XYZ file of C-alpha atoms in Angstrom:
315
model
C 107.383 136.272 89.443
C 108.806 133.841 86.205
C 108.677 135.053 82.874
C 106.923 132.261 81.510
C 104.255 132.120 82.715
C 101.286 133.979 81.880
C 100.725 137.373 84.841
C 96.612 138.029 86.405
C 96.964 141.529 88.131
C 93.517 141.427 90.225
C 92.833 145.338 91.021
C 90.938 144.921 94.535
C 89.085 148.749 95.142
C 87.578 150.255 97.610
C 84.545 148.246 98.025
C 84.967 145.332 95.817
C 83.694 142.311 95.728
C 84.263 139.165 97.898
C 83.217 136.471 95.387
C 84.239 138.726 92.692
C 87.598 138.937 93.866
C 88.006 135.259 94.839
C 87.196 133.787 90.960
C 90.314 135.192 88.815
C 93.058 134.883 91.944
C 91.864 130.852 92.856
C 91.298 130.168 88.663
C 94.614 131.639 87.474
C 96.534 130.685 90.740
C 99.769 128.405 89.869
C 100.205 125.026 89.141
C 101.719 122.713 87.652
C 99.549 122.430 84.878
C 98.810 126.298 84.866
C 101.301 128.305 83.612
C 99.174 131.410 84.723
C 100.806 133.347 88.078
C 98.834 136.071 89.771
C 99.397 138.964 91.744
C 96.382 140.622 94.232
C 97.183 144.566 94.155
C 95.439 147.504 95.218
C 95.465 151.331 94.416
C 97.682 151.378 96.941
C 99.717 149.101 98.961
C 97.858 148.420 102.327
C 94.450 148.103 103.658
C 91.418 148.138 101.056
C 88.034 148.423 102.492
C 85.997 145.531 101.176
C 82.488 144.774 100.168
C 80.309 142.342 102.458
C 82.261 142.713 105.418
C 85.601 141.948 104.197
C 88.948 144.143 104.096
C 91.754 142.814 101.747
C 95.486 143.503 102.236
C 97.378 144.051 99.245
C 101.287 144.093 99.335
C 101.393 146.150 96.211
C 99.526 149.519 93.979
C 99.035 150.301 90.485
C 102.492 148.847 89.622
C 101.674 145.346 89.598
C 99.715 146.137 86.821
C 103.347 147.050 84.700
C 104.326 142.493 84.582
C 100.755 142.394 84.399
C 99.542 140.028 80.929
C 95.967 140.079 82.381
C 94.115 142.425 84.829
C 91.328 141.548 85.854
C 88.756 144.888 87.347
C 85.927 143.338 90.322
C 83.016 143.988 90.629
C 82.666 146.144 93.439
C 80.145 148.499 96.096
C 78.083 151.596 94.310
C 78.995 151.905 90.816
C 76.893 153.934 89.912
C 77.553 156.890 92.039
C 81.708 156.027 92.836
C 83.972 156.842 89.980
C 87.178 154.430 90.448
C 90.725 157.239 90.780
C 92.241 159.034 88.166
C 95.492 156.825 89.191
C 93.234 153.605 88.084
C 91.329 155.223 85.611
C 96.007 155.043 84.276
C 96.706 152.980 85.508
C 94.546 151.440 83.377
C 94.858 152.986 79.968
C 98.904 153.075 80.630
C 99.017 148.940 80.590
C 95.993 148.410 77.856
C 98.650 150.276 75.925
C 101.386 147.898 76.157
C 99.341 145.541 74.897
C 97.851 144.001 78.741
C 94.253 142.261 78.724
C 91.527 143.988 80.790
C 88.739 142.183 82.341
C 85.790 143.673 84.131
C 83.896 140.517 86.170
C 80.393 142.246 87.344
C 80.291 146.067 88.427
C 83.907 146.449 87.710
C 82.302 147.573 83.924
C 81.703 150.411 85.780
C 86.193 151.365 85.819
C 86.609 148.917 82.982
C 84.203 151.901 80.925
C 85.885 155.227 82.582
C 88.682 154.429 80.557
C 86.391 154.773 77.680
C 87.968 151.819 75.977
C 84.296 150.668 75.920
C 83.719 153.371 73.903
C 81.399 151.787 70.786
C 81.808 148.020 71.905
C 79.615 145.855 73.583
C 80.112 145.295 77.382
C 77.989 143.579 79.998
C 77.641 143.771 84.048
C 75.209 141.925 86.372
C 71.992 142.924 84.635
C 71.356 145.150 87.992
C 73.332 147.497 86.861
C 73.054 147.721 82.842
C 70.580 150.628 82.656
C 73.075 152.711 84.882
C 76.320 151.613 83.047
C 74.004 152.633 79.349
C 73.048 156.099 81.033
C 76.481 157.175 82.665
C 78.168 155.637 79.558
C 76.748 156.457 76.471
C 79.073 155.384 73.997
C 79.063 151.468 75.357
C 77.046 149.582 73.760
C 75.368 147.426 76.980
C 73.946 143.930 76.106
C 72.000 143.121 79.889
C 71.348 140.214 78.521
C 74.521 137.938 77.534
C 76.414 136.357 80.294
C 80.451 137.990 79.276
C 81.107 139.868 76.357
C 84.931 139.156 74.810
C 86.577 142.183 72.836
C 89.449 140.785 72.209
C 91.654 143.127 74.292
C 88.773 144.313 76.604
C 86.221 141.609 78.363
C 83.531 142.287 80.692
C 80.852 139.522 82.485
C 77.525 139.894 84.696
C 76.912 138.583 87.700
C 79.831 137.319 89.952
C 79.010 133.796 89.057
C 79.964 134.727 85.552
C 83.332 136.068 86.099
C 84.061 132.147 86.448
C 82.638 131.671 82.956
C 84.334 134.628 82.102
C 87.998 132.717 83.809
C 87.242 129.463 81.656
C 86.798 130.907 78.909
C 89.765 132.658 78.210
C 91.218 129.899 79.673
C 90.363 128.249 76.466
C 91.293 130.684 74.431
C 95.182 130.820 76.203
C 94.844 126.779 76.301
C 93.097 125.375 74.601
C 88.997 123.068 76.035
C 90.998 120.469 77.624
C 93.374 123.034 79.812
C 90.057 125.182 79.526
C 87.558 121.727 81.180
C 90.647 121.067 82.927
C 90.051 124.072 85.431
C 86.070 123.039 85.040
C 86.293 119.436 87.126
C 88.517 121.432 89.495
C 86.394 123.768 90.436
C 83.376 121.941 90.385
C 82.180 124.576 87.384
C 80.324 123.928 84.337
C 82.805 124.101 81.022
C 79.940 125.910 79.217
C 76.211 127.379 80.365
C 73.426 127.591 77.794
C 72.019 130.912 78.159
C 72.644 134.483 79.662
C 71.690 136.525 81.647
C 68.750 137.397 81.347
C 67.250 133.922 82.591
C 68.115 135.084 86.380
C 66.698 137.757 86.472
C 63.365 138.065 88.178
C 60.992 139.122 86.337
C 61.390 140.324 82.152
C 58.234 142.471 83.110
C 59.314 146.083 83.411
C 59.802 147.065 87.511
C 58.015 149.436 88.337
C 54.966 149.695 86.582
C 53.056 152.967 86.718
C 49.662 153.498 88.527
C 47.842 153.589 84.771
C 45.979 151.505 83.930
C 46.799 148.693 86.580
C 43.551 147.573 86.189
C 44.435 146.751 83.070
C 47.437 145.143 83.191
C 45.868 142.668 86.392
C 42.791 142.071 84.505
C 45.115 140.537 81.503
C 47.579 138.481 83.358
C 44.301 136.647 85.379
C 42.976 136.311 81.271
C 47.078 135.243 79.486
C 45.978 131.698 78.078
C 42.726 134.210 75.818
C 43.603 136.283 72.528
C 44.593 139.466 73.732
C 44.707 142.133 71.598
C 45.200 145.914 71.629
C 41.535 146.589 71.022
C 40.955 144.238 73.855
C 43.257 145.825 76.506
C 42.132 149.144 75.758
C 38.556 148.222 75.732
C 38.969 147.345 79.539
C 40.432 150.101 80.048
C 37.338 152.096 77.858
C 39.552 154.122 76.438
C 40.442 154.024 72.598
C 43.728 151.394 71.101
C 44.976 154.341 70.398
C 45.344 156.554 73.162
C 45.312 153.040 75.371
C 49.274 152.140 73.282
C 49.917 156.022 73.541
C 49.463 155.867 77.726
C 51.157 152.501 78.060
C 53.859 153.108 76.343
C 54.765 156.380 78.752
C 53.821 154.907 81.674
C 55.697 151.296 81.423
C 57.912 151.584 78.477
C 56.782 148.779 77.175
C 54.245 148.725 73.569
C 50.933 147.046 75.241
C 52.053 143.634 73.764
C 55.591 143.364 74.579
C 54.685 143.964 78.341
C 51.817 141.352 76.993
C 54.309 139.564 75.710
C 56.819 138.898 78.592
C 53.928 138.542 80.957
C 53.362 135.331 78.790
C 57.032 133.719 79.540
C 57.321 134.993 82.467
C 54.076 133.263 83.330
C 55.629 129.895 81.220
C 58.572 130.240 83.937
C 57.193 129.999 86.381
C 55.646 126.655 85.637
C 58.372 126.049 84.464
C 59.782 125.691 87.613
C 57.315 124.361 89.474
C 55.421 122.428 87.614
C 55.725 118.900 85.695
C 53.809 120.449 82.785
C 54.971 119.532 78.915
C 56.168 122.826 77.041
C 53.354 122.327 74.648
C 50.822 122.164 77.667
C 52.412 125.478 79.043
C 52.613 127.205 75.863
C 48.949 126.829 75.679
C 48.098 127.398 79.756
C 50.009 131.144 79.117
C 48.463 131.640 75.563
C 51.971 130.963 72.873
C 50.399 128.858 71.417
C 52.650 125.822 70.273
C 55.226 124.686 71.787
C 57.106 125.587 68.981
C 56.359 129.044 70.054
C 57.266 129.281 72.919
C 60.721 128.121 72.756
C 61.126 130.791 70.375
C 60.417 133.629 72.576
C 62.347 131.827 75.492
C 65.418 131.710 73.226
C 65.095 135.736 72.540
C 64.192 137.567 75.612
C 65.957 134.894 77.569
C 68.455 133.863 75.656
C 68.272 129.355 76.370
C 65.328 127.428 75.667
C 62.660 125.631 78.018
C 63.948 122.469 78.910
C 66.805 123.454 79.724
C 65.412 126.652 81.879
C 63.863 123.977 83.196
C 66.894 121.694 84.086
C 68.257 125.423 85.767
C 65.955 126.345 88.452
C 63.440 123.638 87.911
C 63.052 122.900 92.531
């Protein structure tokens, strides 16, 4: 490899997801206007069993990390129950000590977290695994909304497509906006994506919900346009407001008013996707009153605006 180029190693672990492997391998492939070179390696040379029916034949093992300026750790299957090999953890720590930049895509964050390098830092992973990552590595400040997190020498991204956002961000950081935009055009990808990954989660309401007060929750979902106070919910459940509030949190993990707000935002999402109603009318129909109020809660909960959400998800 030419020493004038930035060397990228893509570390393929057992169960590696094909898209997660392919994104950095393609983005940083050597071209006349791209001063990068890529090596794809594994814990050892040879065949690596991947996810989704694909396997990878890698020519190099962990020694490839010794010459890398950036190491990518693609996501892999079963991260909640699979520990990365000790040799991999050691190689990542040694690379980091040499000044190598480490970047994880999706569930690759679990392998990076196993090194301890994310302790005390923000990180993210695919929304399906954010809670598991936080439970397994409580010293990591898991941000479940963002598309990627840049902590300087360690970076993490959300689901597979967020790997593109992360790669473009690194090109932008290394060589500026013009080159990053050029790469984005080559990939037919957006140079920037608005919002965070919360907008891609199927439901913002907690799943699964407990059985307690299920009929009251069902009643509330059919009356979201009306004023829904704690007292009104407790009255429907035929218990005191204090008892309702305490037991509702125990059953769902949300306060009643937090749950109602997320239910209203979910309904607004559905109306934005399936109708041509204006933001003000949608806000009124879901019980949020005004378009300004809807925009405020969309930004806070989903990290995007109703207009951008409709642009992304409208049929």
